[in-house]
């Protein structure tokens, strides 16, 4: 199975400051169709996960443009340009390239 | 709008069985692969299984293969997860979602507790 790792696992941030989360996979996530199925999810306390980013860098509709995704192969990053209070929660990367699909352990973002 | 609503969770003894349902609306259910994902208390997300729109393509994670069965009824716009031989470590919130490779819509979850 593909192992997904994230760092850091805990990220205290200052409101208005940028934040960055790294996600690495144990194998390349480039699928046979040429696409890279790397997703990012946000889970606010007490809520279901919400998809923010799919295929590395495509932002879902209604997701603020302060969220961006980048990377390739085995190395990916989620960036928040200016953290707001509503961004508190746990962020997961997930690969949808190799079955079984797998999630990273999650990065808990809270406000300093 | 797309809605997914899970039901059927509850308390079950080790070795027991439970069937979860996921009622879908707001999209053409039979056109989409669907998936089940779970989250143990205070833990991360674990992908479990997917099923194609026709039901002919099915995959399970090793942790549930042989014990859980995914199925669907396109006439009822419903997805199911039959869970047998339940263990304490199956205690979790179970989510249904659309599109296994890039889950875009998720339900609110069904809580399953396996305890004597």
XYZ file of N, CA and C in Angstrom:
684
model
N 0.831 -1.187 0.000
C 0.000 0.000 0.000
C 0.874 1.250 0.000
N 0.360 2.318 -0.608
C 1.092 3.582 -0.616
C 0.953 4.258 0.746
N 2.081 4.595 1.331
C 2.085 5.272 2.626
C 2.188 6.773 2.396
N 1.276 7.492 3.028
C 1.252 8.957 2.941
C 1.746 9.529 4.259
N 2.703 10.415 4.191
C 3.190 11.078 5.398
C 2.952 12.574 5.270
N 2.704 13.209 6.401
C 2.478 14.651 6.438
C 3.387 15.286 7.475
N 3.779 16.513 7.209
C 4.513 17.283 8.217
C 4.208 18.759 8.062
N 4.108 19.475 9.200
C 4.129 18.900 10.547
C 2.802 18.235 10.866
N 2.739 17.546 11.999
C 1.471 16.951 12.431
C 0.653 17.947 13.234
N 1.328 18.962 13.777
C 0.656 20.027 14.504
C 1.209 21.351 14.018
N 0.325 22.310 13.758
C 0.766 23.583 13.183
C 0.023 24.741 13.842
N 0.646 25.334 14.875
C 0.047 26.542 15.467
C 0.375 27.732 14.560
N -0.633 28.509 14.222
C -0.410 29.613 13.292
C -0.973 30.914 13.854
N -0.416 32.010 13.398
C -0.898 33.337 13.766
C -1.882 33.809 12.717
N -2.996 34.365 13.145
C -3.984 34.886 12.203
C -3.341 35.874 11.246
N -3.658 35.707 9.964
C -3.132 36.591 8.940
C -1.784 36.177 8.380
N -1.164 35.195 9.004
C 0.133 34.699 8.534
C -0.041 33.486 7.626
N 0.970 33.189 6.797
C 0.866 32.017 5.922
C 1.123 30.722 6.677
N 0.641 29.608 6.085
C 0.885 28.282 6.636
C 1.107 27.319 5.484
N 1.895 26.286 5.764
C 2.230 25.317 4.726
C 2.276 23.922 5.316
N 1.689 22.952 4.618
C 1.677 21.558 5.043
C 2.269 20.714 3.925
N 3.190 19.834 4.297
C 3.845 18.960 3.333
C 3.224 17.568 3.375
N 3.123 16.945 2.224
C 2.602 15.582 2.100
C 3.519 14.815 1.152
N 3.971 13.664 1.601
C 4.831 12.826 0.748
C 4.249 11.426 0.625
N 4.401 10.840 -0.549
C 3.910 9.492 -0.803
C 5.086 8.549 -1.011
N 4.873 7.267 -0.692
C 5.947 6.281 -0.807
C 6.167 5.823 -2.253
N 5.237 6.187 -3.145
C 5.381 5.893 -4.576
C 4.878 7.100 -5.368
N 5.303 7.191 -6.615
C 4.783 8.245 -7.476
C 3.263 8.130 -7.605
N 2.601 9.271 -7.595
C 1.147 9.288 -7.692
C 0.647 9.597 -9.100
N 1.531 9.500 -10.078
C 1.107 9.693 -11.467
C 0.398 8.433 -11.943
N -0.854 8.567 -12.347
C -1.651 7.426 -12.787
C -1.383 7.139 -14.257
N -1.847 5.991 -14.728
C -1.608 5.573 -16.115
C -2.248 6.520 -17.127
N -3.241 7.297 -16.679
C -3.877 8.262 -17.599
C -3.144 9.607 -17.624
N -2.043 9.692 -16.879
C -1.243 10.910 -16.854
C -1.626 11.881 -15.754
N -2.769 11.650 -15.113
C -3.198 12.525 -14.024
C -2.567 12.083 -12.698
N -2.505 13.012 -11.768
C -1.983 12.744 -10.430
C -3.127 12.967 -9.438
N -3.578 11.865 -8.819
C -4.766 11.948 -7.960
C -4.360 12.169 -6.500
N -3.978 13.401 -6.222
C -3.623 13.827 -4.882
C -4.630 14.898 -4.456
N -5.318 14.594 -3.353
C -6.378 15.474 -2.847
C -6.000 16.023 -1.476
N -6.594 17.145 -1.138
C -6.487 17.724 0.205
C -7.887 17.942 0.770
N -8.040 17.564 2.049
C -9.321 17.724 2.734
C -9.125 18.531 4.017
N -10.152 19.271 4.362
C -10.207 19.989 5.630
C -11.316 19.355 6.468
N -11.021 19.071 7.734
C -12.067 18.592 8.634
C -12.127 19.519 9.843
N -13.154 20.334 9.896
C -13.366 21.198 11.053
C -13.910 20.362 12.206
N -13.708 20.813 13.445
C -14.193 20.042 14.596
C -15.671 19.705 14.472
N -15.987 18.409 14.634
C -17.371 17.954 14.628
C -18.019 17.871 13.262
N -17.238 18.081 12.195
C -17.807 18.056 10.845
C -17.225 16.931 9.997
N -17.894 16.651 8.899
C -17.361 15.715 7.905
C -16.217 16.384 7.159
N -15.318 15.586 6.603
C -14.271 16.182 5.765
C -14.874 16.907 4.564
N -14.159 17.925 4.129
C -14.555 18.740 2.978
C -13.374 18.779 2.021
N -13.610 18.482 0.761
C -12.504 18.526 -0.189
C -12.167 19.974 -0.527
N -10.863 20.268 -0.485
C -10.375 21.601 -0.834
C -9.717 21.617 -2.210
N -8.890 20.612 -2.447
C -8.034 20.551 -3.630
C -8.083 19.130 -4.191
N -8.158 18.985 -5.505
C -8.050 17.686 -6.156
C -7.057 17.776 -7.312
N -6.544 16.620 -7.705
C -5.507 16.564 -8.754
C -4.417 17.602 -8.492
N -3.900 17.580 -7.289
C -2.733 18.364 -6.842
C -3.039 19.839 -6.613
N -3.681 20.484 -7.608
C -3.755 21.941 -7.546
C -5.102 22.530 -7.946
N -6.093 21.685 -8.247
C -7.392 22.209 -8.664
C -8.245 22.488 -7.433
N -8.609 23.736 -7.265
C -9.363 24.144 -6.084
C -10.855 23.941 -6.303
N -11.532 23.386 -5.307
C -12.970 23.206 -5.416
C -13.677 24.567 -5.407
N -14.847 24.580 -6.026
C -15.646 25.804 -6.017
C -16.017 26.112 -4.570
N -16.134 27.331 -4.233
C -16.465 27.817 -2.889
C -15.288 27.724 -1.924
N -14.167 27.167 -2.354
C -12.970 27.180 -1.503
C -12.236 28.508 -1.716
N -11.949 29.219 -0.642
C -11.281 30.525 -0.796
C -9.952 30.405 -1.528
N -9.615 31.430 -2.291
C -8.380 31.354 -3.086
C -7.116 31.516 -2.243
N -7.255 31.663 -0.933
C -6.063 31.657 -0.079
C -5.504 30.236 0.081
N -6.281 29.227 -0.322
C -5.807 27.844 -0.322
C -5.238 27.505 -1.702
N -4.052 26.892 -1.707
C -3.480 26.461 -2.976
C -2.707 25.167 -2.775
N -2.668 24.350 -3.820
C -1.955 23.091 -3.781
C -0.905 23.053 -4.879
N 0.185 22.379 -4.597
C 1.255 22.256 -5.590
C 1.992 20.953 -5.373
N 2.886 20.635 -6.300
C 3.725 19.460 -6.158
C 3.640 18.543 -7.353
N 4.394 17.469 -7.269
C 4.402 16.473 -8.340
C 5.062 15.199 -7.843
N 4.766 14.093 -8.533
C 5.427 12.828 -8.215
C 5.101 12.292 -6.847
N 5.961 12.585 -5.878
C 5.778 12.080 -4.515
C 5.772 13.185 -3.469
N 5.864 14.420 -3.893
C 6.063 15.526 -2.971
C 5.036 16.631 -3.228
N 4.205 16.911 -2.223
C 3.086 17.837 -2.428
C 2.968 18.800 -1.259
N 2.349 19.953 -1.511
C 2.227 20.992 -0.490
C 0.862 21.661 -0.573
N 0.276 21.898 0.595
C -0.917 22.735 0.717
C -0.492 24.022 1.398
N -0.845 25.148 0.808
C -0.498 26.437 1.397
C -1.758 27.254 1.663
N -1.741 27.930 2.791
C -2.768 28.913 3.125
C -2.054 30.252 3.167
N -2.451 31.169 2.323
C -1.690 32.412 2.181
C -1.821 33.309 3.422
N -3.008 33.366 3.982
C -3.254 34.170 5.191
C -4.304 33.435 6.010
N -3.867 32.863 7.128
C -4.760 32.027 7.928
C -5.866 32.859 8.582
N -7.095 32.335 8.487
C -8.231 32.951 9.162
C -8.746 31.995 10.249
N -9.544 32.515 11.165
C -10.009 31.712 12.300
C -10.791 30.478 11.844
N -11.515 30.585 10.729
C -12.330 29.470 10.233
C -11.475 28.337 9.638
N -10.184 28.552 9.531
C -9.294 27.525 8.958
C -8.833 26.508 9.996
N -9.221 26.704 11.242
C -8.847 25.755 12.293
C -9.472 24.396 11.999
N -8.655 23.344 12.139
C -9.141 21.999 11.892
C -7.992 21.072 11.555
N -8.333 19.896 11.042
C -7.315 18.932 10.641
C -7.336 18.812 9.120
N -6.148 18.822 8.546
C -5.999 18.743 7.094
C -5.364 17.409 6.711
N -5.995 16.738 5.760
C -5.521 15.426 5.306
C -5.189 15.474 3.816
N -4.076 14.846 3.455
C -3.860 14.561 2.039
C -4.330 13.125 1.795
N -4.691 12.842 0.573
C -5.180 11.510 0.208
C -4.760 11.208 -1.222
N -4.264 9.977 -1.444
C -3.936 9.591 -2.803
C -5.025 8.683 -3.359
N -5.433 8.979 -4.601
C -6.452 8.195 -5.296
C -5.889 7.537 -6.549
N -4.585 7.312 -6.553
C -3.927 6.717 -7.727
C -3.816 5.206 -7.620
N -3.351 4.727 -6.469
C -3.078 3.297 -6.278
C -4.072 2.711 -5.282
N -4.793 1.647 -5.685
C -5.684 0.972 -4.747
C -4.867 0.095 -3.809
N -5.191 0.041 -2.504
C -6.225 0.840 -1.838
C -5.811 2.295 -1.676
N -6.755 3.190 -1.848
C -6.471 4.610 -1.667
C -6.146 4.862 -0.195
N -5.283 5.821 0.054
C -4.808 6.027 1.419
C -4.719 7.502 1.763
N -4.905 7.759 3.061
C -4.846 9.114 3.599
C -3.552 9.313 4.391
N -3.124 10.556 4.474
C -2.075 10.912 5.412
C -2.637 10.954 6.821
N -1.770 11.081 7.822
C -2.204 11.030 9.228
C -2.937 12.279 9.692
N -2.858 13.339 8.904
C -3.530 14.577 9.286
C -2.595 15.581 9.936
N -2.852 16.848 9.689
C -2.120 17.954 10.315
C -3.141 18.840 11.020
N -2.968 18.987 12.325
C -3.895 19.796 13.105
C -3.445 21.256 13.091
N -4.296 22.113 12.567
C -4.002 23.545 12.496
C -4.830 24.263 13.551
N -4.142 25.010 14.412
C -4.876 25.836 15.362
C -4.195 27.197 15.485
N -4.861 28.074 16.198
C -4.390 29.458 16.293
C -3.524 29.622 17.529
N -2.382 30.283 17.345
C -1.486 30.546 18.482
C -2.155 31.440 19.500
N -29.216 19.958 -5.001
C -27.840 19.858 -4.547
C -27.576 18.410 -4.115
N -26.311 18.035 -4.200
C -25.915 16.684 -3.833
C -26.066 16.490 -2.331
N -26.720 15.390 -1.958
C -26.853 15.030 -0.541
C -26.604 13.544 -0.369
N -25.870 13.217 0.680
C -25.615 11.838 1.071
C -25.960 11.723 2.550
N -26.832 10.776 2.890
C -27.286 10.641 4.272
C -27.147 9.193 4.714
N -26.226 8.974 5.657
C -25.993 7.628 6.188
C -26.990 7.311 7.299
N -27.265 6.018 7.454
C -28.113 5.540 8.543
C -27.728 4.103 8.863
N -28.236 3.612 9.994
C -28.004 2.221 10.346
C -26.924 1.980 11.383
N -26.284 3.048 11.843
C -25.260 2.877 12.868
C -25.852 2.487 14.213
N -24.980 2.113 15.140
C -25.458 1.767 16.470
C -24.441 0.970 17.248
N -24.903 0.385 18.354
C -24.064 -0.418 19.235
C -24.262 -1.895 18.902
N -23.165 -2.612 18.719
C -23.237 -4.031 18.387
C -22.144 -4.768 19.156
N -22.404 -6.004 19.502
C -21.429 -6.810 20.240
C -20.352 -7.349 19.296
N -19.169 -7.604 19.819
C -18.121 -8.224 18.990
C -18.636 -9.510 18.364
N -18.313 -9.682 17.078
C -18.800 -10.839 16.336
C -20.139 -10.604 15.665
N -20.789 -9.505 15.986
C -22.107 -9.207 15.428
C -22.050 -8.574 14.052
N -23.240 -8.236 13.549
C -23.374 -7.669 12.207
C -24.189 -6.400 12.238
N -23.972 -5.575 11.215
C -24.706 -4.328 11.069
C -24.712 -3.964 9.592
N -25.784 -3.342 9.124
C -25.801 -2.861 7.738
C -26.021 -1.362 7.724
N -25.089 -0.670 7.114
C -25.207 0.768 6.933
C -25.828 1.074 5.578
N -26.588 2.138 5.543
C -27.179 2.614 4.289
C -26.749 4.053 4.047
N -26.723 4.429 2.783
C -26.405 5.805 2.395
C -27.404 6.194 1.311
N -28.274 7.125 1.623
C -29.282 7.598 0.673
C -28.731 8.790 -0.096
N -28.736 8.684 -1.411
C -28.167 9.723 -2.262
C -29.257 10.500 -2.983
N -29.029 11.778 -3.192
C -29.960 12.614 -3.949
C -29.206 13.774 -4.578
N -29.814 14.358 -5.604
C -29.231 15.539 -6.236
C -28.299 15.242 -7.391
N -28.143 13.966 -7.743
C -27.319 13.590 -8.889
C -27.789 12.234 -9.406
N -27.331 11.879 -10.606
C -27.719 10.597 -11.196
C -26.862 9.507 -10.578
N -27.409 8.892 -9.539
C -26.667 7.969 -8.680
C -25.981 6.862 -9.492
N -26.658 6.298 -10.443
C -26.128 5.142 -11.169
C -24.928 5.489 -12.036
N -24.655 6.766 -12.240
C -23.524 7.182 -13.064
C -22.209 7.235 -12.288
N -22.264 7.082 -10.970
C -21.091 7.368 -10.154
C -20.594 6.181 -9.345
N -19.249 6.037 -9.311
C -18.607 5.202 -8.308
C -18.892 5.828 -6.935
N -19.045 4.945 -5.935
C -19.257 5.399 -4.563
C -18.272 4.687 -3.653
N -18.082 5.262 -2.455
C -17.062 4.718 -1.570
C -17.474 4.832 -0.109
N -16.877 3.992 0.748
C -17.031 4.092 2.197
C -15.660 4.394 2.809
N -15.654 5.290 3.759
C -14.462 5.734 4.476
C -14.839 5.807 5.947
N -13.927 5.437 6.859
C -14.259 5.490 8.272
C -13.226 6.278 9.059
N -13.626 6.652 10.269
C -12.760 7.410 11.164
C -12.983 6.926 12.588
N -11.985 6.235 13.138
C -12.045 5.788 14.520
C -11.993 7.011 15.442
N -12.518 6.878 16.659
C -12.566 8.028 17.581
C -11.202 8.673 17.777
N -11.114 9.959 17.504
C -9.875 10.699 17.688
C -8.767 10.356 16.711
N -9.089 9.592 15.674
C -8.071 9.138 14.717
C -8.293 9.745 13.343
N -7.458 9.300 12.387
C -7.536 9.805 11.032
C -8.536 9.023 10.183
N -8.485 9.290 8.883
C -9.423 8.705 7.928
C -8.853 7.431 7.318
N -9.717 6.434 7.166
C -9.303 5.163 6.569
C -10.270 4.819 5.436
N -9.738 4.698 4.210
C -10.542 4.346 3.063
C -10.833 2.847 3.098
N -12.083 2.447 2.843
C -12.477 1.049 3.025
C -12.806 0.293 1.736
N -13.620 0.911 0.860
C -14.161 0.139 -0.253
C -14.764 1.068 -1.288
N -14.830 0.569 -2.543
C -15.579 1.304 -3.571
C -16.386 0.344 -4.413
N -17.385 0.921 -5.100
C -18.223 0.160 -6.008
C -18.539 1.031 -7.217
N -18.528 0.437 -8.384
C -18.826 1.182 -9.601
C -20.318 1.467 -9.711
N -20.669 2.290 -10.674
C -22.064 2.653 -10.866
C -22.964 1.459 -11.150
N -22.441 0.498 -11.887
C -23.229 -0.695 -12.221
C -23.145 -1.760 -11.139
N -22.169 -1.620 -10.262
C -21.957 -2.628 -9.222
C -20.999 -3.736 -9.627
N -20.449 -3.662 -10.825
C -19.617 -4.748 -11.328
C -18.154 -4.643 -10.896
N -17.723 -3.480 -10.499
C -16.333 -3.240 -10.088
C -16.336 -2.892 -8.608
N -15.718 -3.765 -7.804
C -15.713 -3.605 -6.349
C -14.301 -3.832 -5.832
N -13.926 -3.053 -4.840
C -12.599 -3.209 -4.229
C -12.732 -2.980 -2.727
N -11.924 -3.729 -1.959
C -11.901 -3.592 -0.504
C -10.477 -3.394 -0.003
N -10.338 -2.621 1.060
C -9.071 -2.569 1.783
C -8.888 -3.888 2.532
N -7.634 -4.252 2.775
C -7.343 -5.529 3.446
C -8.016 -5.619 4.822
N -8.162 -4.483 5.499
C -8.688 -4.490 6.866
C -10.137 -4.963 6.939
N -10.858 -4.920 5.820
C -12.280 -5.300 5.855
C -12.633 -6.391 4.845
N -11.699 -6.730 3.969
C -11.981 -7.750 2.942
C -12.341 -9.061 3.598
N -13.446 -9.660 3.130
C -13.915 -10.923 3.687
C -14.912 -10.758 4.821
N -14.992 -9.566 5.401
C -15.938 -9.311 6.493
C -17.014 -8.305 6.088
N -16.650 -7.330 5.279
C -17.584 -6.284 4.851
C -17.951 -6.505 3.387
N -19.197 -6.137 3.035
C -19.663 -6.241 1.655
C -20.331 -4.929 1.250
N -19.809 -4.338 0.184
C -20.407 -3.117 -0.358
C -21.409 -3.498 -1.448
N -22.504 -2.780 -1.518
C -23.496 -3.027 -2.565
C -24.291 -1.752 -2.803
N -25.112 -1.778 -3.824
C -25.934 -0.598 -4.130
C -27.229 -1.028 -4.783
N -28.232 -0.172 -4.661
C -29.505 -0.371 -5.333
C -29.782 0.933 -6.089
N -29.526 0.940 -7.380
C -29.674 2.171 -8.142
C -31.137 2.609 -8.255
N -32.051 1.656 -8.159
C -33.469 2.007 -8.184
C -33.901 2.790 -6.955
N -33.159 2.585 -5.870
C -33.465 3.278 -4.613
C -32.456 4.373 -4.307
N -31.521 4.609 -5.243
C -30.468 5.609 -5.010
C -29.773 5.397 -3.662
N -29.423 4.158 -3.396
C -28.857 3.828 -2.095
C -27.604 2.970 -2.200
N -26.688 3.248 -1.307
C -25.436 2.509 -1.140
C -25.492 1.796 0.199
N -24.882 0.622 0.265
C -24.929 -0.155 1.495
C -23.536 -0.658 1.880
N -23.373 -0.929 3.187
C -22.188 -1.605 3.683
C -22.648 -2.631 4.709
N -22.584 -3.895 4.336
C -22.895 -4.989 5.245
C -21.628 -5.335 6.014
N -21.684 -5.229 7.333
C -20.506 -5.452 8.164
C -20.743 -6.665 9.046
N -19.953 -7.710 8.857
C -20.058 -8.942 9.638
C -18.801 -9.143 10.474
N -18.883 -10.054 11.432
C -17.730 -10.392 12.281
C -17.070 -9.133 12.833
N -17.878 -8.247 13.373
C -17.364 -6.956 13.828
C -16.439 -7.102 15.027
N -15.425 -6.248 15.051
C -14.406 -6.243 16.105
C -14.397 -4.878 16.781
N -13.802 -4.821 17.946
C -13.709 -3.539 18.666
C -13.034 -2.475 17.806
N -12.052 -2.886 17.022
C -11.317 -1.925 16.194
C -12.112 -1.403 15.002
N -13.334 -1.931 14.793
C -14.216 -1.396 13.753
C -15.042 -0.223 14.270
N -14.920 0.068 15.567
C -15.617 1.225 16.137
C -15.146 2.500 15.446
N -16.093 3.218 14.859
C -15.726 4.388 14.060
C -16.980 5.098 13.570
N -16.782 6.278 13.017
C -17.820 6.938 12.212
C -17.574 6.534 10.771
N -18.624 6.060 10.116
C -18.528 5.586 8.745
C -19.174 6.614 7.813
N -18.386 7.057 6.834
C -18.843 8.041 5.856
C -19.022 7.386 4.495
N -20.101 7.733 3.803
C -20.170 7.412 2.383
C -19.761 8.670 1.619
N -19.205 8.469 0.450
C -18.754 9.602 -0.360
C -18.846 9.221 -1.825
N -18.869 10.249 -2.658
C -18.932 10.040 -4.104
C -17.526 10.129 -4.666
N -17.219 9.312 -5.708
C -15.922 9.368 -6.381
C -14.774 8.880 -5.489
N -14.469 7.606 -5.496
C -13.418 7.079 -4.621
C -12.059 7.753 -4.808
N -11.665 8.067 -6.038
C -10.328 8.614 -6.279
C -10.199 10.050 -5.779
N -11.292 10.781 -5.772
C -11.246 12.180 -5.351
C -12.563 12.557 -4.694
N -12.850 11.978 -3.498
C -14.175 12.145 -2.875
C -14.615 13.600 -2.787
N -15.672 13.940 -3.523
C -16.079 15.343 -3.568
C -17.226 15.656 -2.612
N -18.172 14.740 -2.448
C -19.263 14.953 -1.499
C -19.259 13.816 -0.485
N -19.458 14.190 0.789
C -19.449 13.248 1.887
C -20.765 13.362 2.659
N -21.183 12.249 3.258
C -22.310 12.304 4.174
C -21.859 12.807 5.539
N -22.803 12.846 6.454
C -22.502 13.338 7.803
C -21.919 12.244 8.701
N -22.020 10.999 8.235
C -21.434 9.891 8.975
C -22.433 9.126 9.824
N -22.164 7.831 10.006
C -22.952 6.961 10.880
C -22.013 6.362 11.918
N -22.365 6.485 13.167
C -21.485 6.023 14.253
C -21.749 4.561 14.548
N -20.693 3.773 14.548
C -20.760 2.346 14.874
C -19.865 2.094 16.084
N -20.444 1.478 17.100
C -19.682 1.124 18.299
C -19.762 -0.379 18.502
N -18.597 -1.015 18.554
C -18.533 -2.460 18.766
C -18.007 -2.690 20.185
N -18.890 -3.160 21.039
C -18.525 -3.332 22.450
C -19.470 -4.325 23.111
N -18.926 -5.064 24.078
C -19.759 -6.010 24.815
C -20.425 -5.338 26.015
